[in-house]
mmCIF file of C-alpha atoms in Angstrom:
data_model
loop_
_atom_site.group_PDB
_atom_site.id
_atom_site.type_symbol
_atom_site.label_atom_id
_atom_site.label_comp_id
_atom_site.label_asym_id
_atom_site.label_seq_id
_atom_site.Cartn_x
_atom_site.Cartn_y
_atom_site.Cartn_z
ATOM 1 C CA MET A 1 -24.662 -26.389 53.663
ATOM 2 C CA LYS A 2 -27.745 -26.524 51.482
ATOM 3 C CA TYR A 3 -29.205 -29.045 49.066
ATOM 4 C CA LYS A 4 -30.784 -28.599 45.652
ATOM 5 C CA THR A 5 -33.086 -31.144 43.980
ATOM 6 C CA ILE A 6 -32.129 -31.821 40.356
ATOM 7 C CA ASP A 7 -34.142 -33.835 37.850
ATOM 8 C CA PHE A 8 -31.454 -35.450 35.692
ATOM 9 C CA SER A 9 -34.006 -36.385 33.028
ATOM 10 C CA LYS A 10 -34.118 -32.628 32.330
ATOM 11 C CA TYR A 11 -30.759 -31.370 33.650
ATOM 12 C CA SER A 12 -28.372 -33.856 32.021
ATOM 13 C CA SER A 13 -27.585 -33.476 28.329
ATOM 14 C CA ILE A 14 -28.533 -37.120 27.647
ATOM 15 C CA LYS A 15 -31.899 -36.600 29.457
ATOM 16 C CA ILE A 16 -31.651 -39.737 31.608
ATOM 17 C CA GLY A 17 -32.094 -39.921 35.366
ATOM 18 C CA GLN A 18 -34.383 -39.022 38.198
ATOM 19 C CA ASN A 19 -34.737 -36.461 40.995
ATOM 20 C CA VAL A 20 -31.608 -36.386 43.167
ATOM 21 C CA ASP A 21 -30.796 -34.129 46.131
ATOM 22 C CA ILE A 22 -27.447 -32.470 45.404
ATOM 23 C CA LEU A 23 -25.243 -30.867 48.055
ATOM 24 C CA VAL A 24 -24.340 -27.289 47.022
ATOM 25 C CA VAL A 25 -20.822 -26.294 48.099
ATOM 26 C CA GLU A 26 -20.024 -22.608 48.556
ATOM 27 C CA GLU A 27 -16.749 -20.799 49.199
ATOM 28 C CA ASP A 28 -16.656 -21.153 52.994
ATOM 29 C CA ASP A 29 -17.936 -24.728 53.093
ATOM 30 C CA LYS A 30 -15.757 -27.742 53.787
ATOM 31 C CA ILE A 31 -15.710 -29.967 50.718
ATOM 32 C CA PRO A 32 -16.804 -33.495 51.720
ATOM 33 C CA ASP A 33 -14.664 -36.347 50.443
ATOM 34 C CA ASP A 34 -17.530 -38.835 50.143
ATOM 35 C CA HIS A 35 -19.506 -37.025 47.403
ATOM 36 C CA PHE A 36 -19.111 -37.161 43.625
ATOM 37 C CA ILE A 37 -18.826 -33.690 42.047
ATOM 38 C CA ILE A 38 -21.021 -32.839 39.072
ATOM 39 C CA GLY A 39 -20.947 -29.802 36.810
ATOM 40 C CA GLY A 40 -23.352 -29.233 33.961
ATOM 41 C CA ALA A 41 -23.956 -33.005 33.556
ATOM 42 C CA ASN A 42 -22.999 -32.849 29.884
ATOM 43 C CA ASN A 43 -20.983 -36.055 29.872
ATOM 44 C CA LEU A 44 -22.772 -37.865 32.689
ATOM 45 C CA LEU A 45 -24.921 -40.980 32.685
ATOM 46 C CA VAL A 46 -26.576 -41.146 36.085
ATOM 47 C CA SER A 47 -27.669 -44.558 37.393
ATOM 48 C CA PRO A 48 -30.879 -45.176 39.358
ATOM 49 C CA ASN A 49 -28.701 -45.464 42.494
ATOM 50 C CA PRO A 50 -25.957 -42.834 42.277
ATOM 51 C CA PRO A 51 -23.505 -42.102 45.108
ATOM 52 C CA PRO A 52 -23.973 -38.893 47.144
ATOM 53 C CA LEU A 53 -23.571 -35.958 44.729
ATOM 54 C CA MET A 54 -22.451 -32.351 45.117
ATOM 55 C CA MET A 55 -22.018 -29.283 42.921
ATOM 56 C CA LEU A 56 -20.261 -25.941 43.266
ATOM 57 C CA GLY A 57 -22.435 -22.962 44.158
ATOM 58 C CA LYS A 58 -22.606 -19.360 42.903
ATOM 59 C CA SER A 59 -19.479 -18.249 44.763
ATOM 60 C CA PHE A 60 -17.493 -20.313 42.246
ATOM 61 C CA ASP A 61 -19.235 -18.763 39.230
ATOM 62 C CA TYR A 62 -17.037 -15.812 38.217
ATOM 63 C CA MET A 63 -14.291 -14.597 35.875
ATOM 64 C CA SER A 64 -11.597 -12.070 36.742
ATOM 65 C CA ILE A 65 -8.649 -10.599 34.816
ATOM 66 C CA LYS A 66 -5.593 -10.339 37.060
ATOM 67 C CA ASP A 67 -2.170 -8.820 36.255
ATOM 68 C CA ASN A 68 -0.969 -11.636 34.015
ATOM 69 C CA TYR A 69 -3.603 -14.369 34.140
ATOM 70 C CA LEU A 70 -7.318 -15.023 33.901
ATOM 71 C CA GLU A 71 -8.956 -16.552 36.995
ATOM 72 C CA VAL A 72 -12.201 -18.467 36.555
ATOM 73 C CA GLY A 73 -14.437 -20.188 39.096
ATOM 74 C CA CYS A 74 -15.129 -23.803 38.248
ATOM 75 C CA ALA A 75 -18.930 -23.402 38.404
ATOM 76 C CA THR A 76 -18.732 -20.936 35.490
ATOM 77 C CA LYS A 77 -20.536 -22.101 32.346
ATOM 78 C CA THR A 78 -18.412 -22.389 29.207
ATOM 79 C CA GLY A 79 -20.787 -20.098 27.332
ATOM 80 C CA ARG A 80 -20.199 -17.298 29.845
ATOM 81 C CA LEU A 81 -16.428 -17.679 29.520
ATOM 82 C CA LEU A 82 -16.671 -17.594 25.726
ATOM 83 C CA SER A 83 -18.637 -14.326 25.845
ATOM 84 C CA PHE A 84 -16.121 -12.896 28.326
ATOM 85 C CA VAL A 85 -13.013 -13.704 26.259
ATOM 86 C CA LYS A 86 -14.651 -12.315 23.113
ATOM 87 C CA LYS A 87 -15.617 -9.082 24.875
ATOM 88 C CA ASN A 88 -12.122 -8.694 26.347
ATOM 89 C CA ASN A 89 -10.215 -9.799 23.206
ATOM 90 C CA ILE A 90 -8.591 -12.778 24.951
ATOM 91 C CA ALA A 91 -7.047 -15.516 22.789
ATOM 92 C CA ASN A 92 -6.947 -19.333 22.982
ATOM 93 C CA PHE A 93 -10.435 -20.171 24.251
ATOM 94 C CA GLU A 94 -12.354 -20.048 20.974
ATOM 95 C CA PHE A 95 -12.478 -23.866 21.024
ATOM 96 C CA ILE A 96 -14.941 -23.949 23.923
ATOM 97 C CA ALA A 97 -17.729 -22.842 21.571
ATOM 98 C CA LYS A 98 -20.174 -25.761 21.336
ATOM 99 C CA LEU A 99 -18.520 -27.458 24.343
ATOM 100 C CA PRO A 100 -21.333 -27.145 26.894
ATOM 101 C CA GLY A 101 -20.894 -27.506 30.631
ATOM 102 C CA THR A 102 -18.800 -25.889 33.343
ATOM 103 C CA ILE A 103 -15.114 -25.014 33.533
ATOM 104 C CA GLY A 104 -14.689 -27.552 36.331
ATOM 105 C CA GLY A 105 -16.115 -30.254 34.098
ATOM 106 C CA MET A 106 -13.761 -29.231 31.297
ATOM 107 C CA LEU A 107 -10.785 -29.500 33.636
ATOM 108 C CA ALA A 108 -11.854 -32.894 34.982
ATOM 109 C CA MET A 109 -11.761 -34.431 31.501
ATOM 110 C CA ASN A 110 -9.295 -32.037 29.830
ATOM 111 C CA ALA A 111 -12.033 -31.260 27.322
ATOM 112 C CA GLY A 112 -11.254 -29.963 23.860
ATOM 113 C CA VAL A 113 -11.629 -30.155 20.124
ATOM 114 C CA LYS A 114 -8.916 -31.931 18.092
ATOM 115 C CA SER A 115 -5.566 -30.593 19.379
ATOM 116 C CA TYR A 116 -7.200 -27.728 21.280
ATOM 117 C CA GLU A 117 -7.732 -28.599 24.949
ATOM 118 C CA ILE A 118 -8.140 -26.684 28.176
ATOM 119 C CA PHE A 119 -4.917 -27.849 29.858
ATOM 120 C CA ASN A 120 -2.878 -26.241 27.073
ATOM 121 C CA HIS A 121 -3.698 -22.927 28.756
ATOM 122 C CA VAL A 122 -3.834 -23.817 32.458
ATOM 123 C CA ILE A 123 -1.302 -22.259 34.847
ATOM 124 C CA GLU A 124 -2.603 -23.756 38.097
ATOM 125 C CA VAL A 125 -5.785 -25.181 39.595
ATOM 126 C CA GLU A 126 -7.189 -24.744 43.087
ATOM 127 C CA ILE A 127 -7.949 -28.285 44.279
ATOM 128 C CA ASP A 128 -9.533 -28.851 47.687
ATOM 129 C CA GLY A 129 -8.537 -25.299 48.659
ATOM 130 C CA LYS A 130 -4.869 -25.509 47.592
ATOM 131 C CA TRP A 131 -3.309 -24.183 44.394
ATOM 132 C CA VAL A 132 -1.570 -26.891 42.349
ATOM 133 C CA LYS A 133 0.622 -26.086 39.344
ATOM 134 C CA LYS A 134 -0.290 -27.659 36.029
ATOM 135 C CA GLU A 135 3.036 -29.506 35.937
ATOM 136 C CA ASP A 136 2.015 -31.387 39.085
ATOM 137 C CA ILE A 137 -1.302 -32.599 37.628
ATOM 138 C CA ALA A 138 -1.135 -35.714 35.436
ATOM 139 C CA HIS A 139 -3.160 -34.995 32.311
ATOM 140 C CA GLY A 140 -3.467 -36.015 28.680
ATOM 141 C CA TYR A 141 -6.018 -36.742 25.993
ATOM 142 C CA ARG A 142 -9.447 -36.378 27.632
ATOM 143 C CA PHE A 143 -8.252 -36.971 31.180
ATOM 144 C CA ALA A 144 -6.830 -35.126 34.157
ATOM 145 C CA LYS A 145 -6.015 -36.663 37.519
ATOM 146 C CA LEU A 146 -7.065 -33.771 39.729
ATOM 147 C CA GLY A 147 -7.010 -35.835 42.915
ATOM 148 C CA GLY A 148 -9.770 -33.740 44.451
ATOM 149 C CA VAL A 149 -12.359 -31.075 43.680
ATOM 150 C CA ALA A 150 -11.286 -28.235 41.391
ATOM 151 C CA THR A 151 -12.804 -24.946 42.551
ATOM 152 C CA ARG A 152 -10.886 -22.292 40.546
ATOM 153 C CA VAL A 153 -8.380 -22.182 37.726
ATOM 154 C CA ARG A 154 -5.797 -19.663 36.558
ATOM 155 C CA LEU A 155 -5.386 -19.497 32.795
ATOM 156 C CA ASN A 156 -2.866 -17.915 30.461
ATOM 157 C CA LEU A 157 -3.840 -14.398 29.447
ATOM 158 C CA GLU A 158 -3.061 -13.481 25.844
ATOM 159 C CA GLN A 159 -4.657 -10.887 23.620
ATOM 160 C CA GLY A 160 -6.178 -11.715 20.235
ATOM 161 C CA TYR A 161 -9.603 -13.367 20.138
ATOM 162 C CA SER A 162 -10.188 -14.948 16.703
ATOM 163 C CA GLN A 163 -13.723 -15.174 15.334
ATOM 164 C CA GLU A 164 -12.294 -17.030 12.308
ATOM 165 C CA LEU A 165 -10.824 -19.753 14.520
ATOM 166 C CA LYS A 166 -14.088 -20.057 16.434
ATOM 167 C CA ASP A 167 -16.056 -20.457 13.181
ATOM 168 C CA GLU A 168 -13.567 -23.029 11.898
ATOM 169 C CA LEU A 169 -13.797 -25.116 15.087
ATOM 170 C CA ILE A 170 -17.593 -24.948 15.154
ATOM 171 C CA LYS A 171 -17.616 -26.418 11.635
ATOM 172 C CA LEU A 172 -15.675 -29.424 12.944
ATOM 173 C CA ARG A 173 -18.536 -30.116 15.330
ATOM 174 C CA ASN A 174 -21.382 -29.660 12.866
ATOM 175 C CA ASN A 175 -21.430 -33.400 12.128
ATOM 176 C CA GLN A 176 -22.753 -34.103 15.609
ATOM 177 C CA PRO A 177 -26.297 -35.409 16.110
ATOM 178 C CA LYS A 178 -29.016 -33.071 17.344
ATOM 179 C CA GLU A 179 -30.713 -35.573 19.687
ATOM 180 C CA PRO A 180 -29.875 -35.552 23.433
ATOM 181 C CA SER A 181 -26.523 -37.228 24.099
ATOM 182 C CA ALA A 182 -23.600 -37.046 26.493
ATOM 183 C CA GLY A 183 -21.101 -36.175 23.775
ATOM 184 C CA SER A 184 -18.668 -38.826 22.619
ATOM 185 C CA ALA A 185 -19.409 -42.175 24.260
ATOM 186 C CA PHE A 186 -15.802 -43.411 23.953
ATOM 187 C CA LYS A 187 -12.352 -41.892 23.781
ATOM 188 C CA ASN A 188 -10.613 -42.238 20.421
ATOM 189 C CA PRO A 189 -7.939 -44.955 20.616
ATOM 190 C CA GLU A 190 -4.485 -43.766 19.610
ATOM 191 C CA GLY A 191 -4.284 -43.491 15.826
ATOM 192 C CA ASP A 192 -7.930 -44.387 15.260
ATOM 193 C CA TYR A 193 -11.490 -43.221 15.846
ATOM 194 C CA ALA A 194 -14.033 -44.840 18.142
ATOM 195 C CA GLY A 195 -16.805 -43.934 15.704
ATOM 196 C CA ARG A 196 -15.083 -45.819 12.881
ATOM 197 C CA LEU A 197 -14.635 -48.905 15.054
ATOM 198 C CA ILE A 198 -18.265 -48.881 16.185
ATOM 199 C CA GLU A 199 -19.360 -48.550 12.571
ATOM 200 C CA GLU A 200 -17.037 -51.381 11.475
ATOM 201 C CA VAL A 201 -18.648 -53.800 13.929
ATOM 202 C CA GLY A 202 -22.110 -52.948 12.608
ATOM 203 C CA LEU A 203 -23.415 -50.824 15.466
ATOM 204 C CA LYS A 204 -23.939 -47.466 13.758
ATOM 205 C CA GLY A 205 -27.651 -46.780 14.197
ATOM 206 C CA LYS A 206 -28.040 -49.769 16.546
ATOM 207 C CA ARG A 207 -31.041 -49.151 18.780
ATOM 208 C CA ILE A 208 -32.149 -50.723 22.035
ATOM 209 C CA GLY A 209 -35.326 -49.238 23.437
ATOM 210 C CA ASP A 210 -35.017 -45.487 22.901
ATOM 211 C CA MET A 211 -31.196 -45.446 23.034
ATOM 212 C CA ALA A 212 -29.067 -45.772 19.901
ATOM 213 C CA PHE A 213 -25.642 -45.177 18.411
ATOM 214 C CA SER A 214 -26.395 -42.253 16.120
ATOM 215 C CA GLN A 215 -26.808 -42.659 12.364
ATOM 216 C CA VAL A 216 -25.034 -39.291 12.059
ATOM 217 C CA HIS A 217 -21.953 -40.124 14.170
ATOM 218 C CA ALA A 218 -21.543 -43.664 15.526
ATOM 219 C CA ASN A 219 -19.644 -42.568 18.662
ATOM 220 C CA PHE A 220 -22.643 -40.604 19.932
ATOM 221 C CA LEU A 221 -25.082 -42.478 22.145
ATOM 222 C CA VAL A 222 -28.369 -40.641 21.615
ATOM 223 C CA ASN A 223 -31.684 -40.599 23.450
ATOM 224 C CA LEU A 224 -34.521 -40.907 20.944
ATOM 225 C CA GLY A 225 -37.278 -40.187 23.452
ATOM 226 C CA ASN A 226 -37.562 -42.150 26.658
ATOM 227 C CA GLY A 227 -34.129 -43.743 26.826
ATOM 228 C CA THR A 228 -33.124 -45.506 30.035
ATOM 229 C CA TYR A 229 -29.890 -46.042 31.920
ATOM 230 C CA GLU A 230 -30.184 -49.806 31.419
ATOM 231 C CA ASP A 231 -30.507 -49.505 27.624
ATOM 232 C CA ALA A 232 -27.575 -47.074 27.474
ATOM 233 C CA ILE A 233 -25.350 -49.429 29.483
ATOM 234 C CA THR A 234 -26.362 -52.382 27.295
ATOM 235 C CA LEU A 235 -25.258 -50.511 24.157
ATOM 236 C CA ILE A 236 -21.996 -49.353 25.758
ATOM 237 C CA GLU A 237 -21.117 -52.912 26.787
ATOM 238 C CA LEU A 238 -22.139 -54.282 23.394
ATOM 239 C CA ALA A 239 -19.817 -51.868 21.605
ATOM 240 C CA LYS A 240 -16.895 -52.699 23.904
ATOM 241 C CA GLU A 241 -17.482 -56.433 23.456
ATOM 242 C CA ARG A 242 -17.732 -56.341 19.656
ATOM 243 C CA VAL A 243 -14.789 -53.994 19.145
ATOM 244 C CA TYR A 244 -12.607 -56.085 21.445
ATOM 245 C CA LYS A 245 -13.613 -59.305 19.699
ATOM 246 C CA ARG A 246 -12.907 -57.893 16.235
ATOM 247 C CA PHE A 247 -9.902 -55.609 16.852
ATOM 248 C CA ASN A 248 -8.500 -56.868 20.185
ATOM 249 C CA LEU A 249 -8.868 -53.310 21.431
ATOM 250 C CA LEU A 250 -10.740 -52.203 24.554
ATOM 251 C CA LEU A 251 -12.721 -49.002 24.093
ATOM 252 C CA LYS A 252 -12.574 -46.639 27.083
ATOM 253 C CA GLU A 253 -15.607 -44.579 28.007
ATOM 254 C CA GLU A 254 -15.425 -40.813 27.676
ATOM 255 C CA ILE A 255 -18.904 -40.593 29.161
ATOM 256 C CA LYS A 256 -18.849 -40.650 32.980
ATOM 257 C CA ILE A 257 -21.109 -43.325 34.480
ATOM 258 C CA ILE A 258 -22.166 -42.711 38.077
#
């Protein structure tokens, strides 16, 4: 097994962190059970003292059309998959435009846009070397209980890529801030929006150090320059405290804190 040094202040989408040695797992390697798996670090907030980390290597970065399904390695970047489905006129994955990261990361949080989400099109997932049918994986809005490390996924194969749908879904995401962030900080509570709640308790634009809840979209925690883990955590806890006090509702993080 080999290690790779990653500077999370550059690698992560929120641009917070430090140099960390990451274990790189390839196809013939045994997957350790004492490491936390990372993908593209697009929804990660890495602490100054993270647990042992690992990532999938190049042997899990591929896409292949089989007889009646599409198989994708979980290290594959979403952008590569989007180009592939467009080129091969494959339907249902237009929504991954502007959803950065890896396919494994998408599976781990059942990523999506509005009602479009990855598990709608999953057939089965290889987890810790064994194929598990979608029906046997608990999943829902922005979560999936994989119970291990996802290495490959088999997806429904339908013809009919839609550029119109892609353009429509991209428009839905054009209200997102341009500064570094980890995407939505909190999951939307049922029947409401985390951004609305954060705004209602007066935290839209709230800044501590170089971290702030965006003026553009209150549910985005943005790095305005030299943001730190400590300042990010302070804002996250402040939002949870104020929303609970005002609405008796506990916000749940969508961002993964490690």
